[in-house]
Amino acid sequence: MISQHITVALEVNGQTSEVSAMADTPLLLVLRNDLQLNGPKYGCGLGECGACTVIIDGVAARSCVFPLSGAVGRKIVTLEGLGTREAPHPVQQAFIDEQAAQCGYCLNGMIMATKALLDRNPSPSEAQVRLELAGNLCRCGTHIEILRAVLRAARLMNVDGSP
Ligand code: FES
Ligand code: FES
């Protein structure tokens, strides 16, 4: 099938922006190149590592294999839509507290997948966290700290009721 050039309105982090690209352009490229949202990372480009994860209508999605045309009319949240440097989201704070990073390349995906999980299930078991993040790869082997960070984030969010 031949892709078409489209101009569409995208809702990202509560703001609507007009973008023009081929309909099958990966959402990741639009976010990074057109909207300068560099939280989502390009890892494998094949939907296999999770570095590019964003949340679409409340569900974690791999933006490297998600076509622009499929994102129209949906609510997209990227890492930039969580906290700020001055006021991190509890999930981000938990990752800082647990020092859950080495190179940090996987962190966008880990944090966004965690946010989607905790919105759905505020008190996951360790086994549920392991299962949820099994498809998010960390080449540095920081998995234990990441696991601790997710469980800490759940505790933090349950205490302060953060969105
Ligand atoms: S870059 Fe999207 S899953 Fe790896
Ligand atoms: S901290 Fe390096 S890939 Fe996870």
PDB file of C-alpha atoms and ligand atoms in Angstrom:
ATOM      1  CA  MET A   1       0.000   0.000   0.000  1.00  0.00           C
ATOM      2  CA  ILE A   2       1.285   3.461  -0.863  1.00  0.00           C
ATOM      3  CA  SER A   3       1.461   5.882   2.048  1.00  0.00           C
ATOM      4  CA  GLN A   4       0.053   9.392   1.721  1.00  0.00           C
ATOM      5  CA  HIS A   5       1.316  12.697   2.983  1.00  0.00           C
ATOM      6  CA  ILE A   6      -1.054  13.959   5.679  1.00  0.00           C
ATOM      7  CA  THR A   7      -1.417  17.073   7.818  1.00  0.00           C
ATOM      8  CA  VAL A   8      -3.015  16.285  11.169  1.00  0.00           C
ATOM      9  CA  ALA A   9      -3.542  17.662  14.664  1.00  0.00           C
ATOM     10  CA  LEU A  10      -1.808  15.660  17.367  1.00  0.00           C
ATOM     11  CA  GLU A  11      -2.611  15.971  21.071  1.00  0.00           C
ATOM     12  CA  VAL A  12       0.562  15.484  23.037  1.00  0.00           C
ATOM     13  CA  ASN A  13       0.901  16.258  26.741  1.00  0.00           C
ATOM     14  CA  GLY A  14      -2.351  18.214  26.629  1.00  0.00           C
ATOM     15  CA  GLN A  15      -1.259  20.463  23.754  1.00  0.00           C
ATOM     16  CA  THR A  16      -2.466  20.209  20.189  1.00  0.00           C
ATOM     17  CA  SER A  17       0.054  20.673  17.375  1.00  0.00           C
ATOM     18  CA  GLU A  18      -0.298  20.411  13.623  1.00  0.00           C
ATOM     19  CA  VAL A  19       2.187  18.128  11.916  1.00  0.00           C
ATOM     20  CA  SER A  20       2.731  17.094   8.303  1.00  0.00           C
ATOM     21  CA  ALA A  21       4.358  13.811   7.327  1.00  0.00           C
ATOM     22  CA  MET A  22       3.727  10.563   5.521  1.00  0.00           C
ATOM     23  CA  ALA A  23       0.857   8.673   7.160  1.00  0.00           C
ATOM     24  CA  ASP A  24       3.067   5.720   8.059  1.00  0.00           C
ATOM     25  CA  THR A  25       5.849   7.806   9.631  1.00  0.00           C
ATOM     26  CA  PRO A  26       6.656   6.334  13.059  1.00  0.00           C
ATOM     27  CA  LEU A  27       5.191   8.496  15.806  1.00  0.00           C
ATOM     28  CA  LEU A  28       8.617   8.478  17.483  1.00  0.00           C
ATOM     29  CA  LEU A  29      10.146  10.437  14.601  1.00  0.00           C
ATOM     30  CA  VAL A  30       7.330  12.985  14.624  1.00  0.00           C
ATOM     31  CA  LEU A  31       7.657  13.486  18.386  1.00  0.00           C
ATOM     32  CA  ARG A  32      11.416  13.907  18.257  1.00  0.00           C
ATOM     33  CA  ASN A  33      11.912  15.701  14.958  1.00  0.00           C
ATOM     34  CA  ASP A  34       8.773  17.812  14.616  1.00  0.00           C
ATOM     35  CA  LEU A  35       7.772  18.444  18.221  1.00  0.00           C
ATOM     36  CA  GLN A  36      11.267  18.378  19.799  1.00  0.00           C
ATOM     37  CA  LEU A  37      10.133  15.886  22.430  1.00  0.00           C
ATOM     38  CA  ASN A  38      13.304  13.911  22.981  1.00  0.00           C
ATOM     39  CA  GLY A  39      12.217  11.922  26.035  1.00  0.00           C
ATOM     40  CA  PRO A  40      11.291   8.914  23.878  1.00  0.00           C
ATOM     41  CA  LYS A  41      14.467   7.287  22.576  1.00  0.00           C
ATOM     42  CA  TYR A  42      15.280   5.423  19.393  1.00  0.00           C
ATOM     43  CA  GLY A  43      16.674   2.038  20.386  1.00  0.00           C
ATOM     44  CA  CYS A  44      15.875  -0.854  18.069  1.00  0.00           C
ATOM     45  CA  GLY A  45      13.255   0.770  15.846  1.00  0.00           C
ATOM     46  CA  LEU A  46      11.522  -2.622  15.728  1.00  0.00           C
ATOM     47  CA  GLY A  47       9.205  -2.536  18.731  1.00  0.00           C
ATOM     48  CA  GLU A  48      11.481  -4.848  20.696  1.00  0.00           C
ATOM     49  CA  CYS A  49      13.344  -2.785  23.328  1.00  0.00           C
ATOM     50  CA  GLY A  50      10.853  -0.296  24.773  1.00  0.00           C
ATOM     51  CA  ALA A  51      13.150   2.761  24.689  1.00  0.00           C
ATOM     52  CA  CYS A  52      10.592   4.697  22.620  1.00  0.00           C
ATOM     53  CA  THR A  53       7.609   4.056  24.903  1.00  0.00           C
ATOM     54  CA  VAL A  54       4.881   6.691  25.180  1.00  0.00           C
ATOM     55  CA  ILE A  55       1.397   6.416  26.664  1.00  0.00           C
ATOM     56  CA  ILE A  56      -1.500   6.525  24.213  1.00  0.00           C
ATOM     57  CA  ASP A  57      -4.997   6.716  25.685  1.00  0.00           C
ATOM     58  CA  GLY A  58      -3.593   5.362  28.938  1.00  0.00           C
ATOM     59  CA  VAL A  59      -1.752   2.413  27.451  1.00  0.00           C
ATOM     60  CA  ALA A  60       2.034   2.074  27.027  1.00  0.00           C
ATOM     61  CA  ALA A  61       2.861   1.970  23.319  1.00  0.00           C
ATOM     62  CA  ARG A  62       6.035   1.636  21.263  1.00  0.00           C
ATOM     63  CA  SER A  63       6.182   4.802  19.241  1.00  0.00           C
ATOM     64  CA  CYS A  64       8.848   3.499  16.842  1.00  0.00           C
ATOM     65  CA  VAL A  65       6.301   1.151  15.272  1.00  0.00           C
ATOM     66  CA  PHE A  66       3.189   3.280  15.819  1.00  0.00           C
ATOM     67  CA  PRO A  67       2.165   5.137  12.639  1.00  0.00           C
ATOM     68  CA  LEU A  68       1.352   8.816  12.747  1.00  0.00           C
ATOM     69  CA  SER A  69      -2.055   8.140  11.188  1.00  0.00           C
ATOM     70  CA  GLY A  70      -2.979   5.886  14.126  1.00  0.00           C
ATOM     71  CA  ALA A  71      -2.227   8.608  16.673  1.00  0.00           C
ATOM     72  CA  VAL A  72      -4.790  11.101  15.412  1.00  0.00           C
ATOM     73  CA  GLY A  73      -7.623  11.779  17.857  1.00  0.00           C
ATOM     74  CA  ARG A  74      -5.822  10.074  20.736  1.00  0.00           C
ATOM     75  CA  LYS A  75      -4.234  11.439  23.886  1.00  0.00           C
ATOM     76  CA  ILE A  76      -0.479  10.974  23.806  1.00  0.00           C
ATOM     77  CA  VAL A  77       1.734  11.445  26.853  1.00  0.00           C
ATOM     78  CA  THR A  78       5.514  11.503  26.643  1.00  0.00           C
ATOM     79  CA  LEU A  79       8.134  11.696  29.372  1.00  0.00           C
ATOM     80  CA  GLU A  80       7.918  15.489  29.103  1.00  0.00           C
ATOM     81  CA  GLY A  81       4.280  15.235  30.200  1.00  0.00           C
ATOM     82  CA  LEU A  82       5.200  13.803  33.597  1.00  0.00           C
ATOM     83  CA  GLY A  83       7.217  15.908  36.016  1.00  0.00           C
ATOM     84  CA  THR A  84       9.836  18.605  35.638  1.00  0.00           C
ATOM     85  CA  ARG A  85      13.421  18.804  36.830  1.00  0.00           C
ATOM     86  CA  GLU A  86      12.211  20.946  39.747  1.00  0.00           C
ATOM     87  CA  ALA A  87       9.127  18.851  40.498  1.00  0.00           C
ATOM     88  CA  PRO A  88       9.634  15.272  39.302  1.00  0.00           C
ATOM     89  CA  HIS A  89       6.674  12.929  39.009  1.00  0.00           C
ATOM     90  CA  PRO A  90       6.734  10.311  41.824  1.00  0.00           C
ATOM     91  CA  VAL A  91       7.818   7.664  39.314  1.00  0.00           C
ATOM     92  CA  GLN A  92      10.764   9.848  38.297  1.00  0.00           C
ATOM     93  CA  GLN A  93      11.516  10.623  41.954  1.00  0.00           C
ATOM     94  CA  ALA A  94      11.540   6.923  42.775  1.00  0.00           C
ATOM     95  CA  PHE A  95      14.024   6.222  39.972  1.00  0.00           C
ATOM     96  CA  ILE A  96      16.245   9.028  41.306  1.00  0.00           C
ATOM     97  CA  ASP A  97      15.950   7.767  44.877  1.00  0.00           C
ATOM     98  CA  GLU A  98      16.919   4.231  43.857  1.00  0.00           C
ATOM     99  CA  GLN A  99      19.650   5.481  41.488  1.00  0.00           C
ATOM    100  CA  ALA A 100      18.055   3.182  38.931  1.00  0.00           C
ATOM    101  CA  ALA A 101      20.228   4.068  35.950  1.00  0.00           C
ATOM    102  CA  GLN A 102      23.633   3.543  34.468  1.00  0.00           C
ATOM    103  CA  CYS A 103      23.694   4.965  30.942  1.00  0.00           C
ATOM    104  CA  GLY A 104      20.026   5.936  31.256  1.00  0.00           C
ATOM    105  CA  TYR A 105      19.061   5.078  27.691  1.00  0.00           C
ATOM    106  CA  CYS A 106      16.280   2.690  28.730  1.00  0.00           C
ATOM    107  CA  LEU A 107      14.861   4.999  31.376  1.00  0.00           C
ATOM    108  CA  ASN A 108      12.234   6.710  29.242  1.00  0.00           C
ATOM    109  CA  GLY A 109      10.690   3.346  28.484  1.00  0.00           C
ATOM    110  CA  MET A 110      11.003   2.059  32.036  1.00  0.00           C
ATOM    111  CA  ILE A 111       9.388   5.184  33.488  1.00  0.00           C
ATOM    112  CA  MET A 112       6.575   5.396  30.952  1.00  0.00           C
ATOM    113  CA  ALA A 113       5.782   1.683  31.257  1.00  0.00           C
ATOM    114  CA  THR A 114       5.780   2.081  35.040  1.00  0.00           C
ATOM    115  CA  LYS A 115       3.438   5.068  34.876  1.00  0.00           C
ATOM    116  CA  ALA A 116       0.995   3.131  32.673  1.00  0.00           C
ATOM    117  CA  LEU A 117       1.186   0.114  34.988  1.00  0.00           C
ATOM    118  CA  LEU A 118       0.600   2.096  38.182  1.00  0.00           C
ATOM    119  CA  ASP A 119      -2.307   4.011  36.669  1.00  0.00           C
ATOM    120  CA  ARG A 120      -3.912   0.656  35.960  1.00  0.00           C
ATOM    121  CA  ASN A 121      -2.775  -1.182  39.067  1.00  0.00           C
ATOM    122  CA  PRO A 122      -1.602   1.111  41.916  1.00  0.00           C
ATOM    123  CA  SER A 123      -0.224  -1.741  44.039  1.00  0.00           C
ATOM    124  CA  PRO A 124       1.383  -4.334  41.778  1.00  0.00           C
ATOM    125  CA  SER A 125       3.198  -7.317  43.205  1.00  0.00           C
ATOM    126  CA  GLU A 126       6.884  -7.786  42.425  1.00  0.00           C
ATOM    127  CA  ALA A 127       5.921 -10.575  40.029  1.00  0.00           C
ATOM    128  CA  GLN A 128       3.487  -8.286  38.212  1.00  0.00           C
ATOM    129  CA  VAL A 129       6.162  -5.598  37.850  1.00  0.00           C
ATOM    130  CA  ARG A 130       8.647  -8.124  36.484  1.00  0.00           C
ATOM    131  CA  LEU A 131       6.079  -9.348  33.981  1.00  0.00           C
ATOM    132  CA  GLU A 132       5.077  -5.838  32.910  1.00  0.00           C
ATOM    133  CA  LEU A 133       8.639  -4.677  32.319  1.00  0.00           C
ATOM    134  CA  ALA A 134       9.931  -7.940  30.853  1.00  0.00           C
ATOM    135  CA  GLY A 135       9.819  -6.446  27.359  1.00  0.00           C
ATOM    136  CA  ASN A 136      11.746  -3.318  28.315  1.00  0.00           C
ATOM    137  CA  LEU A 137      15.406  -4.038  27.783  1.00  0.00           C
ATOM    138  CA  CYS A 138      18.279  -2.559  29.801  1.00  0.00           C
ATOM    139  CA  ARG A 139      21.672  -3.273  28.309  1.00  0.00           C
ATOM    140  CA  CYS A 140      23.391  -2.056  31.490  1.00  0.00           C
ATOM    141  CA  GLY A 141      21.789  -4.677  33.729  1.00  0.00           C
ATOM    142  CA  THR A 142      20.125  -2.203  36.088  1.00  0.00           C
ATOM    143  CA  HIS A 143      17.073  -4.403  36.481  1.00  0.00           C
ATOM    144  CA  ILE A 144      17.244  -4.854  40.257  1.00  0.00           C
ATOM    145  CA  GLU A 145      17.394  -1.113  40.916  1.00  0.00           C
ATOM    146  CA  ILE A 146      14.615  -0.532  38.383  1.00  0.00           C
ATOM    147  CA  LEU A 147      12.440  -3.105  40.119  1.00  0.00           C
ATOM    148  CA  ARG A 148      13.034  -1.380  43.451  1.00  0.00           C
ATOM    149  CA  ALA A 149      12.210   1.984  41.868  1.00  0.00           C
ATOM    150  CA  VAL A 150       8.882   0.752  40.503  1.00  0.00           C
ATOM    151  CA  LEU A 151       7.857  -0.634  43.893  1.00  0.00           C
ATOM    152  CA  ARG A 152       8.978   2.610  45.552  1.00  0.00           C
ATOM    153  CA  ALA A 153       6.981   4.621  43.004  1.00  0.00           C
ATOM    154  CA  ALA A 154       3.874   2.615  43.859  1.00  0.00           C
ATOM    155  CA  ARG A 155       4.356   3.424  47.533  1.00  0.00           C
ATOM    156  CA  LEU A 156       4.938   7.126  46.796  1.00  0.00           C
ATOM    157  CA  MET A 157       1.883   7.412  44.570  1.00  0.00           C
ATOM    158  CA  ASN A 158      -0.307   5.633  47.082  1.00  0.00           C
ATOM    159  CA  VAL A 159       0.818   8.069  49.778  1.00  0.00           C
ATOM    160  CA  ASP A 160       0.388  11.331  47.889  1.00  0.00           C
ATOM    161  CA  GLY A 161      -2.265  10.229  45.395  1.00  0.00           C
ATOM    162  CA  SER A 162      -0.377  11.684  42.447  1.00  0.00           C
ATOM    163  CA  PRO A 163      -1.943  11.449  39.007  1.00  0.00           C
TER     164      PRO A 163
HETATM  165  S1  FES B   1      13.026   1.801  19.770  1.00  0.00           S
HETATM  166 FE1  FES B   1      10.934   1.283  19.897  1.00  0.00          FE
HETATM  167  S2  FES B   1      10.889  -0.655  20.853  1.00  0.00           S
HETATM  168 FE2  FES B   1      13.002  -0.245  20.541  1.00  0.00          FE
HETATM  169  S1  FES B   2      20.655   2.032  32.251  1.00  0.00           S
HETATM  170 FE1  FES B   2      21.690   1.718  30.357  1.00  0.00          FE
HETATM  171  S2  FES B   2      20.234   0.717  29.145  1.00  0.00           S
HETATM  172 FE2  FES B   2      19.322   0.752  31.078  1.00  0.00          FE
END
